[in-house]
mmCIF file of N, CA and C in Angstrom:
data_model
loop_
_atom_site.group_PDB
_atom_site.id
_atom_site.type_symbol
_atom_site.label_atom_id
_atom_site.label_comp_id
_atom_site.label_asym_id
_atom_site.label_seq_id
_atom_site.Cartn_x
_atom_site.Cartn_y
_atom_site.Cartn_z
ATOM 1 N N HIS A 1 -9.603 17.829 -16.886
ATOM 2 C CA HIS A 1 -10.390 19.034 -16.759
ATOM 3 C C HIS A 1 -11.014 19.097 -15.373
ATOM 4 N N GLU A 2 -11.631 20.228 -15.080
ATOM 5 C CA GLU A 2 -12.278 20.416 -13.782
ATOM 6 C C GLU A 2 -13.739 20.767 -13.989
ATOM 7 N N LEU A 3 -14.563 20.344 -13.068
ATOM 8 C CA LEU A 3 -15.974 20.705 -13.052
ATOM 9 C C LEU A 3 -16.252 21.404 -11.730
ATOM 10 N N TRP A 4 -16.791 22.604 -11.804
ATOM 11 C CA TRP A 4 -17.118 23.363 -10.598
ATOM 12 C C TRP A 4 -18.631 23.471 -10.474
ATOM 13 N N THR A 5 -19.136 23.253 -9.280
ATOM 14 C CA THR A 5 -20.534 23.503 -8.962
ATOM 15 C C THR A 5 -20.562 24.626 -7.940
ATOM 16 N N ILE A 6 -21.300 25.679 -8.222
ATOM 17 C CA ILE A 6 -21.435 26.788 -7.274
ATOM 18 C C ILE A 6 -22.500 26.378 -6.266
ATOM 19 N N VAL A 7 -22.067 26.137 -5.036
ATOM 20 C CA VAL A 7 -22.962 25.669 -3.980
ATOM 21 C C VAL A 7 -23.741 26.830 -3.384
ATOM 22 N N SER A 8 -23.056 27.964 -3.157
ATOM 23 C CA SER A 8 -23.741 29.163 -2.661
ATOM 24 C C SER A 8 -22.893 30.388 -2.965
ATOM 25 N N GLY A 9 -23.561 31.519 -2.978
ATOM 26 C CA GLY A 9 -22.885 32.785 -3.238
ATOM 27 C C GLY A 9 -22.936 33.190 -4.703
ATOM 28 N N ASN A 10 -22.269 34.297 -4.994
ATOM 29 C CA ASN A 10 -22.196 34.849 -6.347
ATOM 30 C C ASN A 10 -20.746 35.147 -6.665
ATOM 31 N N GLY A 11 -20.415 35.064 -7.941
ATOM 32 C CA GLY A 11 -19.046 35.337 -8.322
ATOM 33 C C GLY A 11 -18.905 35.675 -9.785
ATOM 34 N N VAL A 12 -17.686 35.996 -10.151
ATOM 35 C CA VAL A 12 -17.316 36.221 -11.544
ATOM 36 C C VAL A 12 -16.241 35.200 -11.868
ATOM 37 N N CYS A 13 -16.457 34.462 -12.926
ATOM 38 C CA CYS A 13 -15.555 33.404 -13.322
ATOM 39 C C CYS A 13 -14.886 33.787 -14.639
ATOM 40 N N THR A 14 -13.611 33.480 -14.756
ATOM 41 C CA THR A 14 -12.864 33.673 -15.990
ATOM 42 C C THR A 14 -12.271 32.342 -16.394
ATOM 43 N N VAL A 15 -12.555 31.932 -17.628
ATOM 44 C CA VAL A 15 -11.958 30.734 -18.214
ATOM 45 C C VAL A 15 -11.388 31.165 -19.561
ATOM 46 N N ASP A 16 -10.063 31.232 -19.628
ATOM 47 C CA ASP A 16 -9.362 31.790 -20.795
ATOM 48 C C ASP A 16 -9.903 33.186 -21.072
ATOM 49 N N ASP A 17 -10.497 33.446 -22.222
ATOM 50 C CA ASP A 17 -10.965 34.796 -22.567
ATOM 51 C C ASP A 17 -12.426 35.049 -22.200
ATOM 52 N N LYS A 18 -13.103 34.071 -21.652
ATOM 53 C CA LYS A 18 -14.524 34.219 -21.318
ATOM 54 C C LYS A 18 -14.675 34.645 -19.865
ATOM 55 N N VAL A 19 -15.445 35.706 -19.641
ATOM 56 C CA VAL A 19 -15.737 36.195 -18.288
ATOM 57 C C VAL A 19 -17.248 36.165 -18.122
ATOM 58 N N PHE A 20 -17.724 35.538 -17.051
ATOM 59 C CA PHE A 20 -19.161 35.405 -16.866
ATOM 60 C C PHE A 20 -19.488 35.313 -15.382
ATOM 61 N N GLU A 21 -20.724 35.676 -15.055
ATOM 62 C CA GLU A 21 -21.198 35.621 -13.676
ATOM 63 C C GLU A 21 -21.681 34.220 -13.353
ATOM 64 N N VAL A 22 -21.486 33.825 -12.102
ATOM 65 C CA VAL A 22 -21.982 32.548 -11.602
ATOM 66 C C VAL A 22 -22.743 32.791 -10.313
ATOM 67 N N ALA A 23 -23.670 31.915 -10.036
ATOM 68 C CA ALA A 23 -24.477 32.023 -8.819
ATOM 69 C C ALA A 23 -24.845 30.623 -8.357
ATOM 70 N N ASN A 24 -25.556 30.558 -7.248
ATOM 71 C CA ASN A 24 -25.988 29.299 -6.671
ATOM 72 C C ASN A 24 -26.535 28.361 -7.750
ATOM 73 N N ASP A 25 -26.076 27.115 -7.728
ATOM 74 C CA ASP A 25 -26.489 26.052 -8.656
ATOM 75 C C ASP A 25 -25.939 26.204 -10.072
ATOM 76 N N SER A 26 -24.972 27.101 -10.300
ATOM 77 C CA SER A 26 -24.308 27.199 -11.606
ATOM 78 C C SER A 26 -23.256 26.102 -11.717
ATOM 79 N N PHE A 27 -22.923 25.772 -12.958
ATOM 80 C CA PHE A 27 -21.875 24.798 -13.242
ATOM 81 C C PHE A 27 -20.870 25.414 -14.187
ATOM 82 N N VAL A 28 -19.601 25.119 -13.982
ATOM 83 C CA VAL A 28 -18.526 25.627 -14.833
ATOM 84 C C VAL A 28 -17.646 24.442 -15.229
ATOM 85 N N THR A 29 -17.328 24.346 -16.508
ATOM 86 C CA THR A 29 -16.378 23.343 -16.983
ATOM 87 C C THR A 29 -15.089 24.060 -17.348
ATOM 88 N N VAL A 30 -13.984 23.617 -16.771
ATOM 89 C CA VAL A 30 -12.676 24.202 -17.031
ATOM 90 C C VAL A 30 -11.854 23.179 -17.817
ATOM 91 N N PRO A 31 -11.603 23.434 -19.101
ATOM 92 C CA PRO A 31 -10.819 22.483 -19.894
ATOM 93 C C PRO A 31 -9.381 22.388 -19.384
ATOM 94 N N LYS A 32 -8.759 21.243 -19.622
ATOM 95 C CA LYS A 32 -7.373 21.047 -19.234
ATOM 96 C C LYS A 32 -6.501 22.118 -19.889
ATOM 97 N N GLY A 33 -5.643 22.758 -19.100
ATOM 98 C CA GLY A 33 -4.719 23.767 -19.605
ATOM 99 C C GLY A 33 -5.293 25.167 -19.700
ATOM 100 N N ALA A 34 -6.576 25.349 -19.413
ATOM 101 C CA ALA A 34 -7.195 26.683 -19.507
ATOM 102 C C ALA A 34 -6.782 27.532 -18.300
ATOM 103 N N ARG A 35 -6.516 28.806 -18.564
ATOM 104 C CA ARG A 35 -6.333 29.749 -17.455
ATOM 105 C C ARG A 35 -7.704 29.992 -16.856
ATOM 106 N N HIS A 36 -7.776 29.933 -15.534
ATOM 107 C CA HIS A 36 -9.079 30.099 -14.904
ATOM 108 C C HIS A 36 -8.941 30.700 -13.514
ATOM 109 N N ARG A 37 -9.997 31.406 -13.123
ATOM 110 C CA ARG A 37 -10.072 31.975 -11.786
ATOM 111 C C ARG A 37 -11.526 32.248 -11.469
ATOM 112 N N ILE A 38 -11.814 32.376 -10.189
ATOM 113 C CA ILE A 38 -13.155 32.730 -9.754
ATOM 114 C C ILE A 38 -13.030 33.723 -8.614
ATOM 115 N N GLU A 39 -13.887 34.714 -8.634
ATOM 116 C CA GLU A 39 -13.850 35.804 -7.644
ATOM 117 C C GLU A 39 -15.195 35.896 -6.940
ATOM 118 N N ASN A 40 -15.170 36.005 -5.627
ATOM 119 C CA ASN A 40 -16.387 36.172 -4.842
ATOM 120 C C ASN A 40 -16.896 37.600 -5.002
ATOM 121 N N THR A 41 -18.144 37.747 -5.436
ATOM 122 C CA THR A 41 -18.750 39.077 -5.519
ATOM 123 C C THR A 41 -19.924 39.217 -4.558
ATOM 124 N N SER A 42 -20.113 38.235 -3.683
ATOM 125 C CA SER A 42 -21.196 38.283 -2.705
ATOM 126 C C SER A 42 -20.882 39.323 -1.645
ATOM 127 N N ASP A 43 -21.872 40.129 -1.297
ATOM 128 C CA ASP A 43 -21.685 41.137 -0.260
ATOM 129 C C ASP A 43 -21.641 40.523 1.133
ATOM 130 N N VAL A 44 -22.449 39.506 1.357
ATOM 131 C CA VAL A 44 -22.596 38.957 2.694
ATOM 132 C C VAL A 44 -22.067 37.531 2.782
ATOM 133 N N ASP A 45 -22.348 36.711 1.798
ATOM 134 C CA ASP A 45 -22.040 35.286 1.868
ATOM 135 C C ASP A 45 -20.686 34.969 1.262
ATOM 136 N N ASP A 46 -20.136 33.855 1.708
ATOM 137 C CA ASP A 46 -18.950 33.308 1.064
ATOM 138 C C ASP A 46 -19.363 32.659 -0.249
ATOM 139 N N LEU A 47 -18.440 32.618 -1.174
ATOM 140 C CA LEU A 47 -18.637 31.861 -2.400
ATOM 141 C C LEU A 47 -18.134 30.451 -2.127
ATOM 142 N N ILE A 48 -19.012 29.488 -2.211
ATOM 143 C CA ILE A 48 -18.646 28.103 -1.933
ATOM 144 C C ILE A 48 -18.791 27.307 -3.220
ATOM 145 N N ILE A 49 -17.697 26.636 -3.609
ATOM 146 C CA ILE A 49 -17.739 25.812 -4.812
ATOM 147 C C ILE A 49 -17.301 24.397 -4.477
ATOM 148 N N ALA A 50 -17.828 23.447 -5.228
ATOM 149 C CA ALA A 50 -17.365 22.061 -5.168
ATOM 150 C C ALA A 50 -16.604 21.817 -6.461
ATOM 151 N N GLU A 51 -15.366 21.365 -6.353
ATOM 152 C CA GLU A 51 -14.518 21.129 -7.517
ATOM 153 C C GLU A 51 -14.287 19.640 -7.688
ATOM 154 N N VAL A 52 -14.501 19.165 -8.906
ATOM 155 C CA VAL A 52 -14.206 17.772 -9.246
ATOM 156 C C VAL A 52 -13.170 17.788 -10.348
ATOM 157 N N GLN A 53 -12.049 17.114 -10.130
ATOM 158 C CA GLN A 53 -11.015 16.999 -11.153
ATOM 159 C C GLN A 53 -11.202 15.666 -11.859
ATOM 160 N N VAL A 54 -11.158 15.705 -13.197
ATOM 161 C CA VAL A 54 -11.406 14.521 -14.001
ATOM 162 C C VAL A 54 -10.169 14.225 -14.839
ATOM 163 N N GLY A 55 -9.700 12.994 -14.804
ATOM 164 C CA GLY A 55 -8.555 12.619 -15.620
ATOM 165 C C GLY A 55 -7.817 11.437 -15.038
ATOM 166 N N ASP A 56 -6.849 10.944 -15.797
ATOM 167 C CA ASP A 56 -6.054 9.804 -15.360
ATOM 168 C C ASP A 56 -5.100 10.173 -14.237
ATOM 169 N N TYR A 57 -4.541 11.392 -14.305
ATOM 170 C CA TYR A 57 -3.571 11.847 -13.312
ATOM 171 C C TYR A 57 -4.073 13.160 -12.728
ATOM 172 N N ILE A 58 -4.314 13.165 -11.443
ATOM 173 C CA ILE A 58 -4.848 14.356 -10.775
ATOM 174 C C ILE A 58 -3.825 14.831 -9.755
ATOM 175 N N SER A 59 -3.391 16.097 -9.904
ATOM 176 C CA SER A 59 -2.379 16.637 -9.007
ATOM 177 C C SER A 59 -2.497 18.148 -8.959
ATOM 178 N N GLU A 60 -2.100 18.712 -7.860
ATOM 179 C CA GLU A 60 -2.027 20.164 -7.722
ATOM 180 C C GLU A 60 -0.640 20.679 -8.091
ATOM 181 N N SER A 61 0.281 19.785 -8.410
ATOM 182 C CA SER A 61 1.674 20.178 -8.659
ATOM 183 C C SER A 61 1.873 20.923 -9.972
ATOM 184 N N ASP A 62 0.882 20.908 -10.848
ATOM 185 C CA ASP A 62 1.031 21.565 -12.145
ATOM 186 C C ASP A 62 0.432 22.973 -12.183
ATOM 187 N N ILE A 63 0.076 23.523 -11.023
ATOM 188 C CA ILE A 63 -0.522 24.854 -10.965
ATOM 189 C C ILE A 63 0.513 25.917 -11.306
ATOM 190 N N VAL A 64 0.138 26.826 -12.195
ATOM 191 C CA VAL A 64 0.953 27.992 -12.527
ATOM 192 C C VAL A 64 0.122 29.215 -12.185
ATOM 193 N N ARG A 65 0.605 30.043 -11.277
ATOM 194 C CA ARG A 65 -0.130 31.254 -10.894
ATOM 195 C C ARG A 65 0.360 32.416 -11.755
ATOM 196 N N TYR A 66 -0.493 32.850 -12.677
ATOM 197 C CA TYR A 66 -0.138 33.944 -13.569
ATOM 198 C C TYR A 66 -0.284 35.298 -12.881
ATOM 199 N N GLN A 67 -1.282 35.402 -12.020
ATOM 200 C CA GLN A 67 -1.510 36.607 -11.233
ATOM 201 C C GLN A 67 -2.080 36.151 -9.907
ATOM 202 N N ASP A 68 -1.454 36.528 -8.827
ATOM 203 C CA ASP A 68 -1.905 36.093 -7.510
ATOM 204 C C ASP A 68 -2.153 37.315 -6.636
ATOM 205 N N ASP A 69 -3.422 37.664 -6.498
ATOM 206 C CA ASP A 69 -3.807 38.827 -5.705
ATOM 207 C C ASP A 69 -3.725 38.564 -4.202
ATOM 208 N N TYR A 70 -3.369 37.333 -3.808
ATOM 209 C CA TYR A 70 -3.414 36.967 -2.402
ATOM 210 C C TYR A 70 -2.043 36.657 -1.807
ATOM 211 N N GLY A 71 -0.976 36.863 -2.562
ATOM 212 C CA GLY A 71 0.372 36.725 -2.038
ATOM 213 C C GLY A 71 0.825 35.308 -1.770
ATOM 214 N N ARG A 72 0.206 34.322 -2.409
ATOM 215 C CA ARG A 72 0.660 32.938 -2.230
ATOM 216 C C ARG A 72 1.906 32.714 -3.043
ATOM 217 N N ASP A 73 2.705 31.747 -2.630
ATOM 218 C CA ASP A 73 3.914 31.395 -3.377
ATOM 219 C C ASP A 73 3.544 30.790 -4.714
ATOM 220 N N LYS A 74 4.395 30.987 -5.694
ATOM 221 C CA LYS A 74 4.157 30.399 -7.026
ATOM 222 C C LYS A 74 4.658 28.995 -7.068
#
């Protein structure tokens, strides 16, 4: 799973079917296999998060992009 700490800024986070606002000093737990995304809603500041991945095997190779608004390769 992943643990996100919102360091600064504001955003909207989606974890599976739950959509909620996050702000400075918020924490988000993303269960293994959950669809998740975070969107910056700050007018002036960047949304800065610290991500910690927890588990026996940690890799970015298992990422599946269901919707990519930024044109990155799948």
